[in-house]
Amino acid sequence: MSNKTFDLIILGAGPAGLTCSIYASRFKINHLIIGKTLGGTITEAWKVENYPGFKQISGVELGQKFVEHAQSYGLQIIESEILKVVKKEKNFEISTLDNKSYPAKTLFLGLGTKVRRLEIPGEQEFLGKGVSYCATCDAPLFRNKDVIVAGGGNSAVTAALHLSEFANKVYLVNRGEKLSAEPIWQEKVLANPKIETILNTNITQIQGKNFVEKCTLDNGKTLEVAGVFIEIGVMPAIDLIKNLGLELEQGDLIKIKPDGSTNIPGVWAGGDIASTMHGLEPRQVVTAISEAAQAAISIFKFLRKS
Ligand SMILES: Cc1cc2nc3c(=O)[nH]c(=O)nc-3n(C[C@H](O)[C@H](O)[C@H](O)COP(=O)(O)OP(=O)(O)OC[C@H]3O[C@@H](n4cnc5c(N)ncnc54)[C@H](O)[C@@H]3O)c2cc1C
């Protein structure tokens, strides 16, 4: 266990966690970030076109810029998986996969989301053998092949567009009667001759020998494909912190007050793991960073009083 008790430990190194850190550094709050993926989920975005200041930037580059900015204050980021978060008498204690534990007076929860699965036969079996949850990461592996993208929101539509730069053919299979992605992305899909949109349809099974070879659909058709990209949304990553007794709302999102604080004294949250006063949408980088900045200011005031 680290001897040092941090004033603040930030859980998660995505846009929310890194922004909270930038503000905390400027307030001279003695803190630490622990996160698995530096830069967070935005690193999975093929192109980001709605983050002010950058007309277009890749998600990887934007994530790296956030990391570099946070590190420029001399901060150490622990790149590890968090296994346990417990409330002790005075402090909180965070345990990581590398058998270390870190005590802290306050916490900021910026753990984001985890992917939603189709829960169909073959999905787990062929994970990494044709099944993927990240088109940005895996698209180049499917050069000149046929692939399916499951979903109809922004993630699915941008995944289909990105895949069309490599694949021979992209089937965009959506269970709803229309796509829900932003119209500007939908127009690009319609204009792309490599993408065929199939609506009102579910994928029921993924099959193959060693790797994915085909998918059956509930419209009676079978598509011969080498890749299946599942882009059907995400769920808040709250399993790890359920034991803290946090109040949840809007489908397992952490309920936060306008200053980012939660019902547990000493715990703040922000970004995709938290609810907003405006409802569920949009969960974006801009919402994550604004909540995180607000939380850092509130944490600073709390620590000053304690
Ligand atoms: C394909 C795709 C495209 C997108 N495109 C856009 C876009 O164009 N514009 C836009 O604004 N938004 C976009 N988004 C949404 C955006 O990525 C999120 O809103 C944003 O990343 C939320 O930030 P966050 O910090 O709350 O969570 P995340 O970015 O999800 O960060 C969570 C952090 O917590 C860490 N973590 C979670 N569990 C653990 C654990 N057990 N141990 C250690 N660390 C853990 C993760 O590793 C990560 O560092 C896109 C998302 C996807 C998936």
mmCIF file with all atom_site columns, C-alpha atoms in Angstrom, residues 1 9 16 30 45 51 70 89 106 127 131 142 181 184 186 195 200-201 221 257 263 280 298-299 304:
data_model
loop_
_atom_site.group_PDB
_atom_site.id
_atom_site.type_symbol
_atom_site.label_atom_id
_atom_site.label_alt_id
_atom_site.label_comp_id
_atom_site.label_asym_id
_atom_site.label_entity_id
_atom_site.label_seq_id
_atom_site.pdbx_PDB_ins_code
_atom_site.Cartn_x
_atom_site.Cartn_y
_atom_site.Cartn_z
_atom_site.occupancy
_atom_site.B_iso_or_equiv
_atom_site.pdbx_formal_charge
_atom_site.auth_seq_id
_atom_site.auth_comp_id
_atom_site.auth_asym_id
_atom_site.auth_atom_id
_atom_site.pdbx_PDB_model_num
ATOM 1  C CA . MET A 1 1   ? 0.000   0.000   0.000   1.00 0.00 ? 1   MET A CA 1
ATOM 2  C CA . ILE A 1 9   ? -7.697  9.923   -6.685  1.00 0.00 ? 9   ILE A CA 1
ATOM 3  C CA . ALA A 1 16  ? -13.467 13.339  -17.791 1.00 0.00 ? 16  ALA A CA 1
ATOM 4  C CA . ASN A 1 30  ? -2.211  16.401  -4.513  1.00 0.00 ? 30  ASN A CA 1
ATOM 5  C CA . ALA A 1 45  ? -13.458 7.220   -32.591 1.00 0.00 ? 45  ALA A CA 1
ATOM 6  C CA . TYR A 1 51  ? -14.906 18.983  -30.589 1.00 0.00 ? 51  TYR A CA 1
ATOM 7  C CA . ALA A 1 70  ? -2.578  16.372  -17.928 1.00 0.00 ? 70  ALA A CA 1
ATOM 8  C CA . GLU A 1 89  ? -13.120 4.836   8.291   1.00 0.00 ? 89  GLU A CA 1
ATOM 9  C CA . THR A 1 106 ? -11.741 12.120  -2.093  1.00 0.00 ? 106 THR A CA 1
ATOM 10 C CA . LEU A 1 127 ? -14.084 -12.435 -30.271 1.00 0.00 ? 127 LEU A CA 1
ATOM 11 C CA . VAL A 1 131 ? -15.791 -10.240 -33.921 1.00 0.00 ? 131 VAL A CA 1
ATOM 12 C CA . PHE A 1 142 ? -10.422 -6.534  -43.094 1.00 0.00 ? 142 PHE A CA 1
ATOM 13 C CA . ALA A 1 181 ? -27.114 8.592   -36.198 1.00 0.00 ? 181 ALA A CA 1
ATOM 14 C CA . ILE A 1 184 ? -24.707 14.431  -41.433 1.00 0.00 ? 184 ILE A CA 1
ATOM 15 C CA . GLN A 1 186 ? -26.389 9.249   -42.441 1.00 0.00 ? 186 GLN A CA 1
ATOM 16 C CA . ILE A 1 195 ? -22.280 0.321   -47.665 1.00 0.00 ? 195 ILE A CA 1
ATOM 17 C CA . ASN A 1 200 ? -35.627 -3.992  -39.205 1.00 0.00 ? 200 ASN A CA 1
ATOM 18 C CA . THR A 1 201 ? -33.232 -6.904  -38.901 1.00 0.00 ? 201 THR A CA 1
ATOM 19 C CA . LYS A 1 221 ? -30.804 -14.439 -45.058 1.00 0.00 ? 221 LYS A CA 1
ATOM 20 C CA . LYS A 1 257 ? -25.602 17.277  -8.397  1.00 0.00 ? 257 LYS A CA 1
ATOM 21 C CA . ASN A 1 263 ? -24.872 11.196  -2.388  1.00 0.00 ? 263 ASN A CA 1
ATOM 22 C CA . LEU A 1 280 ? -29.225 10.842  -21.206 1.00 0.00 ? 280 LEU A CA 1
ATOM 23 C CA . SER A 1 298 ? -16.104 21.579  -6.002  1.00 0.00 ? 298 SER A CA 1
ATOM 24 C CA . ILE A 1 299 ? -13.436 19.123  -4.740  1.00 0.00 ? 299 ILE A CA 1
ATOM 25 C CA . ARG A 1 304 ? -10.017 23.622  1.610   1.00 0.00 ? 304 ARG A CA 1
#
